[in-house]
XYZ file of C-alpha atoms in Angstrom:
399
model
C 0.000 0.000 0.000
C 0.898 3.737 -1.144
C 3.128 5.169 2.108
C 1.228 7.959 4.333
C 2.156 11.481 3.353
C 4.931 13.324 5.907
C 3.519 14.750 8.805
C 4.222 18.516 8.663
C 6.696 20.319 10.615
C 5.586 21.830 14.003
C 5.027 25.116 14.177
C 8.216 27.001 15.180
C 8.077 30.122 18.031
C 8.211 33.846 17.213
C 11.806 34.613 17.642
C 12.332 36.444 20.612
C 13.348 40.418 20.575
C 17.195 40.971 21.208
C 17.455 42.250 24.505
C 18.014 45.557 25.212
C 21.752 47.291 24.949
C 22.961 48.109 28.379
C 23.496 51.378 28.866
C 26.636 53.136 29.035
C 28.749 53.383 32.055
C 28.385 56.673 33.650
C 31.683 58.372 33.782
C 32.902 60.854 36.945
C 31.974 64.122 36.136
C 34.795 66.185 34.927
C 35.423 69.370 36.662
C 34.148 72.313 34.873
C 35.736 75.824 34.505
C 32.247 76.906 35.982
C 32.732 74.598 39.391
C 32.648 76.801 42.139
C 36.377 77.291 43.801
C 37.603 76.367 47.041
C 36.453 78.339 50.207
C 38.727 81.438 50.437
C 39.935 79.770 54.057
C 41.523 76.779 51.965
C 43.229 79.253 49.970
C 44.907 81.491 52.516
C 45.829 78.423 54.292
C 47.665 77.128 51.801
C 49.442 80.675 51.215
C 49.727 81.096 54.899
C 51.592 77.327 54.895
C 54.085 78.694 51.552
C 54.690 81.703 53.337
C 55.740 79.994 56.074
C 58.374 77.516 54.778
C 59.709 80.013 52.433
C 60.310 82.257 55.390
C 61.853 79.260 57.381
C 64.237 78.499 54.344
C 65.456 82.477 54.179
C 66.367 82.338 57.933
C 68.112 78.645 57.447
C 69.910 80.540 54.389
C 70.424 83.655 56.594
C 72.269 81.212 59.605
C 74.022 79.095 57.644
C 75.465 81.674 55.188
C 76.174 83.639 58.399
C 78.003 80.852 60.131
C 79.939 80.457 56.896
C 81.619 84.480 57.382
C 81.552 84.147 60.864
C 79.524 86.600 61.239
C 76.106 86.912 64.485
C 75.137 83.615 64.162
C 78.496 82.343 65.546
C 77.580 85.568 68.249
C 74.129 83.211 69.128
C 74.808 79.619 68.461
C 78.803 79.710 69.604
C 78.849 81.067 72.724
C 81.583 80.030 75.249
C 81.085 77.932 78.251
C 82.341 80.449 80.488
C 82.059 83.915 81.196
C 82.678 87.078 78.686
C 82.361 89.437 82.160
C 85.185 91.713 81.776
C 86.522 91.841 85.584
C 87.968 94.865 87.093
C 90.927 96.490 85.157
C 90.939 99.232 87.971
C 94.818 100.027 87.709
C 96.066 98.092 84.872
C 97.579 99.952 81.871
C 96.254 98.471 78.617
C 97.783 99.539 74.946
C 95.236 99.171 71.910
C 96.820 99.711 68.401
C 94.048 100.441 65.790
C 91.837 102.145 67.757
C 89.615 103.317 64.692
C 86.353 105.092 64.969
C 83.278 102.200 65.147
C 85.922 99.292 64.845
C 86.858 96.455 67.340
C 90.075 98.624 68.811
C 87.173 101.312 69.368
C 85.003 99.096 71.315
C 88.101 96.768 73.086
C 89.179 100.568 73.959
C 85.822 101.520 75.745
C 85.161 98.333 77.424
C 88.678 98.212 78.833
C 88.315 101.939 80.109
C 84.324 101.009 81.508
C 86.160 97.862 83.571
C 88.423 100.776 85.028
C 91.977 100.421 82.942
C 93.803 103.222 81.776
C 93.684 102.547 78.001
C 96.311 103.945 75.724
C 94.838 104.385 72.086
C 98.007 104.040 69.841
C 97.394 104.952 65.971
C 99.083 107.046 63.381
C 96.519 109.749 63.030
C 95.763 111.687 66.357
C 92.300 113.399 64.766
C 91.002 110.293 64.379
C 91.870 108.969 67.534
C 90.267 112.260 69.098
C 87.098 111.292 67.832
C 87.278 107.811 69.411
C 88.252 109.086 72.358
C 85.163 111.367 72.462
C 82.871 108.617 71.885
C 84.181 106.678 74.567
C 83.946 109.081 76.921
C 79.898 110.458 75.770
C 79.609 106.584 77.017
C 82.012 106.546 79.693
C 82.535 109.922 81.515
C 85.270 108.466 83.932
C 87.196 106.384 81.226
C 91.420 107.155 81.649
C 92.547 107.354 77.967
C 95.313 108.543 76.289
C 96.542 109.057 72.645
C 100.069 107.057 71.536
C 101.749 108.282 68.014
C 102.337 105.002 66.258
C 102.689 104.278 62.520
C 103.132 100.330 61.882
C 103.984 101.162 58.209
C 107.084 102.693 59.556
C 109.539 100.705 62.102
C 111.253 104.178 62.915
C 107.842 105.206 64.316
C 107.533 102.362 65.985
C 110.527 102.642 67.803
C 109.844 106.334 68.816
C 106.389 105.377 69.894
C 107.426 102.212 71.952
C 110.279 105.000 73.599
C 108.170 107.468 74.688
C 105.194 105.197 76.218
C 108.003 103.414 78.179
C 108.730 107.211 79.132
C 105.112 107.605 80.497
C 104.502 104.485 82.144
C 106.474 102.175 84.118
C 103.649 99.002 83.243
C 102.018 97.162 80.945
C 99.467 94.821 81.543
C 97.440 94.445 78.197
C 99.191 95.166 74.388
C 96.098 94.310 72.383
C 97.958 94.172 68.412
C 94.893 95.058 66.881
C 95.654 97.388 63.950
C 95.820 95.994 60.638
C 94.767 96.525 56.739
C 92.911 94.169 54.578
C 93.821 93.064 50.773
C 95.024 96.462 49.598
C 96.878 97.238 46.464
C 100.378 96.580 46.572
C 102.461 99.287 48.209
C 105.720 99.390 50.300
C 106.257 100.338 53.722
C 108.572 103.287 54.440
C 111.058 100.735 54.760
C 110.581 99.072 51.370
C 108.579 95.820 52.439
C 104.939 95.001 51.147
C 102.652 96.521 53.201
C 100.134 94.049 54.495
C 103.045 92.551 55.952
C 105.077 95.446 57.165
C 101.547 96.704 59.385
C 100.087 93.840 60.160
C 103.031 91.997 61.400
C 106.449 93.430 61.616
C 105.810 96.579 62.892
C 104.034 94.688 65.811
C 106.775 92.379 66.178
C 109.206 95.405 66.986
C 106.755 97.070 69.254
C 106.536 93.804 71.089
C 110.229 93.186 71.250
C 111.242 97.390 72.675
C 107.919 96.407 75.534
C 108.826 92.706 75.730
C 110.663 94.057 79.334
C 107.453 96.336 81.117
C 105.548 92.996 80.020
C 107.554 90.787 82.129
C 108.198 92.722 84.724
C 104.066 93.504 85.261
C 103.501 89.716 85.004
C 100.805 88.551 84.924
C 100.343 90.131 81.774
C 98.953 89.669 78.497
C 99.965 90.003 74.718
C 96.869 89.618 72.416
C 97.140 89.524 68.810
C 94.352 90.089 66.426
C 95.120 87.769 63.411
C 92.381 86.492 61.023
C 90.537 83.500 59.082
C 92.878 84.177 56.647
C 95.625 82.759 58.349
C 94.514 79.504 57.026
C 94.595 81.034 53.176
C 98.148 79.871 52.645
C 96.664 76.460 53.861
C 93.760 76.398 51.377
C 95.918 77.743 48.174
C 98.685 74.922 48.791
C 102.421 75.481 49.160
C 102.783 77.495 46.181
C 100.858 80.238 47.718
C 103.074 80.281 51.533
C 105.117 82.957 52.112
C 108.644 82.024 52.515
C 110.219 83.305 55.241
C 113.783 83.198 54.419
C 115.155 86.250 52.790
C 113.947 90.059 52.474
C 113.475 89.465 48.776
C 110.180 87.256 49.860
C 108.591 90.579 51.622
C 110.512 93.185 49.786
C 109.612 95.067 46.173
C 110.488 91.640 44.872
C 107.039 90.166 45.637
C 105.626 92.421 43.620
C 105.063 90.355 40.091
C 103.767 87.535 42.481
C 101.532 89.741 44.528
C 97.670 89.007 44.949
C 95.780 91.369 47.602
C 94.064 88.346 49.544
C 97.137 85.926 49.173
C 98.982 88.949 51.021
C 96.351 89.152 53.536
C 96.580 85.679 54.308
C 99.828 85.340 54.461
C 100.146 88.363 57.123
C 97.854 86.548 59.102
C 99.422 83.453 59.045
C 102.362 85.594 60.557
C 100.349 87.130 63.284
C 99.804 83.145 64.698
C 103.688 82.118 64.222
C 104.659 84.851 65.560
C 102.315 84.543 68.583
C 103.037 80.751 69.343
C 106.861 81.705 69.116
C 106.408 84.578 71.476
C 104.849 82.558 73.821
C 107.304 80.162 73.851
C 110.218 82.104 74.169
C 108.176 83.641 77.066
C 107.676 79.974 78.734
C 104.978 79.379 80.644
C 106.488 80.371 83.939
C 106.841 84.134 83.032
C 103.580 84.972 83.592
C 103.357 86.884 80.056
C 100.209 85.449 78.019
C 100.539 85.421 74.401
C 98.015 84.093 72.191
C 96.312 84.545 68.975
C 92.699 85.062 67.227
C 90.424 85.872 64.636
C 87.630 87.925 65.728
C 85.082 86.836 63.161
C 83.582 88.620 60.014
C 82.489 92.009 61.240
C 80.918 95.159 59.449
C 84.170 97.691 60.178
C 85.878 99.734 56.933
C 88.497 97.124 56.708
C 87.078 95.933 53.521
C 87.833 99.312 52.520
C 90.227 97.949 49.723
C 87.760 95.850 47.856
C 86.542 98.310 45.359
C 89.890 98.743 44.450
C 91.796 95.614 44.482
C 88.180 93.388 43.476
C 86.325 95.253 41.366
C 82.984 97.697 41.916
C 81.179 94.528 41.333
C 82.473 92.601 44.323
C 82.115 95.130 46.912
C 78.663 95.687 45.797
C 78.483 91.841 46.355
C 80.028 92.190 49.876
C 77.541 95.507 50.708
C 74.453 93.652 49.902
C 75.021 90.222 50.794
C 78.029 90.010 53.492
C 77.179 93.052 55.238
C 73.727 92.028 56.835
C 75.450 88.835 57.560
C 78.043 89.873 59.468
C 79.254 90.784 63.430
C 78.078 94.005 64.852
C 81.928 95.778 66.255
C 80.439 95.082 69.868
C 79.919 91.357 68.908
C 82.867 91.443 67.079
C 85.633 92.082 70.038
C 83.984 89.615 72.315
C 86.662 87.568 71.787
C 90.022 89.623 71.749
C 87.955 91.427 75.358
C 87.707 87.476 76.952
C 91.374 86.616 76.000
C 92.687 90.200 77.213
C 91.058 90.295 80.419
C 89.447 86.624 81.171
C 91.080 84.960 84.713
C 90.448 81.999 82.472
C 93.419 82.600 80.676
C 95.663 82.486 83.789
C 93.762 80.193 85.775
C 94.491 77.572 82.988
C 97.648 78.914 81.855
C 96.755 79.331 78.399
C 99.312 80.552 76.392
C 100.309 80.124 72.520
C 96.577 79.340 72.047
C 94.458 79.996 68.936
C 90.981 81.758 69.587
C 87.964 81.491 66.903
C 84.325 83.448 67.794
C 83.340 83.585 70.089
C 85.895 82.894 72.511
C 86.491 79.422 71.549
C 90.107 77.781 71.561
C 90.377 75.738 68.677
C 93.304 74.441 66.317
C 95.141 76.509 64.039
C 96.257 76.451 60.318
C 98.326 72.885 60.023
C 101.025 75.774 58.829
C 101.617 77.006 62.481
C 104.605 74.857 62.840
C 107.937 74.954 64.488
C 109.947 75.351 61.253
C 107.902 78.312 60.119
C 107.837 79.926 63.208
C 111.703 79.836 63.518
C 111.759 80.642 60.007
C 109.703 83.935 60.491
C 111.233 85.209 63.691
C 114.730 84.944 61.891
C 113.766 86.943 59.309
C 111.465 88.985 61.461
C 114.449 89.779 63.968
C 117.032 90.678 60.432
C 114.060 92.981 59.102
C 114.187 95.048 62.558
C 117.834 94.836 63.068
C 118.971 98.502 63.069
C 115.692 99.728 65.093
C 116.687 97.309 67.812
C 120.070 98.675 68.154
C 120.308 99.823 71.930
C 117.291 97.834 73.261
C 118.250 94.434 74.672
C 115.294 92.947 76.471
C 116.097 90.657 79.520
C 113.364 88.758 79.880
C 112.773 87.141 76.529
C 115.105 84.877 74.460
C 114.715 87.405 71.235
């Protein structure tokens, strides 16, 4: 029989509708140049907190570039563990070379006088030690003072001066070397040597040899000398830039073509330490005659008087503006050379051939201060001077 027909499909469902798209993600609003800004109280906060540390960085810059010319914040941070109170000088007869108007000889001068010493202000030009000597005594009514003729640029003058202060006083408890010049041009001495050396340290090496007696004999006394930073110059520039202390040619016009006006300076200074740890030891400790060394610290005086000159406009504009603020009122300034003149410290520990750095802190010196170029420099020192020692023979040091 014929096969039955196919059955017909089933019916097959309505597809269903895709389903609907998601919709996007919704993205974080992005700020708008319309959004309102922040509370004026954020704002001046965060001003208030800029202001802040940008004022706390100009006084770190302000200390630390202070500290670095010894200048007040050595005054603030460096003070001494003992006491700057300048006892009673009430008869003691102090000398002060350099006793210029507003400089650390002006105020070492007053302070001296105020503690009751009879202060003799020794300097080359007696106008300008008047005025001194009538500032001191607007501030000090009762100070004793008295003016000394004394050129250090000339060992003649040095020589008369020494003479006739041993003609008006019979002791000497205090010879503050003081006076000095700073990186001037080069220019001889009346006696033909370079002049940073010829005032800052052989004419005080003759005026300490013609008192080197009244010293020892007013035991205990002191010899303070006022040398510099710059000592340690030579020390910094290497061996080619040391002074060699072994003929006049090395200090004479024959320095000349080598001459630079802060290599000079340095080198002067370096002087004022030999020749103050020699001194001392030809003193001994025994004699009662303290001898020691310092550098004061960077200090607004007119000793950079020199700069325009020998450094350019330029550079003492530099020093005006930025050095200046920076540096050691004069009162500040002779704390130290005041503690070492007049401190019992001194003779209660014996100290002698001792280097002082601001304020009033005994510390190494210059790795130059040694016992070959101290000999070195007092031989020459003593051959430089020979003729203006003729007649003077002191006793009580082994010149």
């Amino acid at each position: 029989p014929p096969s039955p027909p196919p059955s017909p499909p089933p019916p097959q469902p309505p597809p269903s509708p895709p389903p609907p798209s998601p919709p996007p993600p919704s993205l974080p609003p992005s700020p708008s140049l319309l959004s309102p800004p922040p509370p004026p109280s954020t704002t001046l906060s965060l001003m208030a907190k800029i202001a802040q540390l940008m004022l706390l960085l100009a006084v770190c810059l302000a200390v630390g570039l202070s500290l670095a010319f010894d200048g007040w914040a050595r005054h603030y941070l460096f003070l001494p563990r003992v006491s700057l109170a300048i006892p009673t000088m009430a008869g003691k007869v102090a000398v002060v070379t350099g006793p210029t108007l507003n400089g650390i000889g002006h105020i070492s001068a007053r302070e001296l006088a105020r503690a009751g010493a009879h202060v003799v202000l020794a300097g080359r030009n007696a106008a300008k030690a008047a005025e001194t000597m009538a500032s001191i005594k607007a501030e000090v009514p009762a100070a004793s003072l008295e003016f000394l003729q004394l050129d250090l640029g000339s060992l003649a003058a040095v020589r008369e001066g020494a003479t006739e202060l041993l003609r008006r006083h019979r002791k000497l408890d205090i010879l503050l070397l003081n006076a000095g010049t700073m990186a001037n041009p080069f220019e001889l001495s009346a006696d033909g040597f370079e002049m940073q050396f010829a005032t800052n340290h052989l004419g005080h090496f003759l005026l300490a040899y013609l008192l080197s007696d009244v010293l020892a004999s007013s035991a205990p006394s002191r010899v303070v000398v006022v040398s510099s930073a710059a000592s340690f110059i030579p020390e910094m520039l290497g061996p080619a830039s040391a002074l060699n202390f072994s003929a006049k040619s090395d200090v004479d016009e024959g320095s000349a073509q080598a001459y630079g006006p802060w290599t000079a300076y340095g080198r002067s200074k370096l002087a004022n330490v030999l020749f103050a740890q020699e001194l001392a030891s030809r003193f001994g400790n025994e004699s009662g005659v303290y001898v020691n060394a310092l550098h004061p610290g960077g200090i607004r005086t007119n000793l950079a008087r020199h700069i325009p000159v020998t450094g350019g406009e330029r550079l003492a504009l530099l020093f005006t503006l930025v050095a200046g603020p920076l540096l050691m009122s004069p009162e500040q300034g002779a704390v130290t050379q005041l503690f070492v003149a007049t401190s019992p410290e001194v003779e209660q520990r014996a100290i002698t051939g001792a280097y002082f750095h601001p304020q009033a802190r005994e510390v190494p010196p210059t790795v130059l201060a040694t016992a070959a170029n101290r000999e070195a420099l007092w031989t020459l020192s003593m051959q430089l001077t020979a003729s203006f020692r003729a007649g003077f023979t002191p006793q009580s040091v082994k010149w």
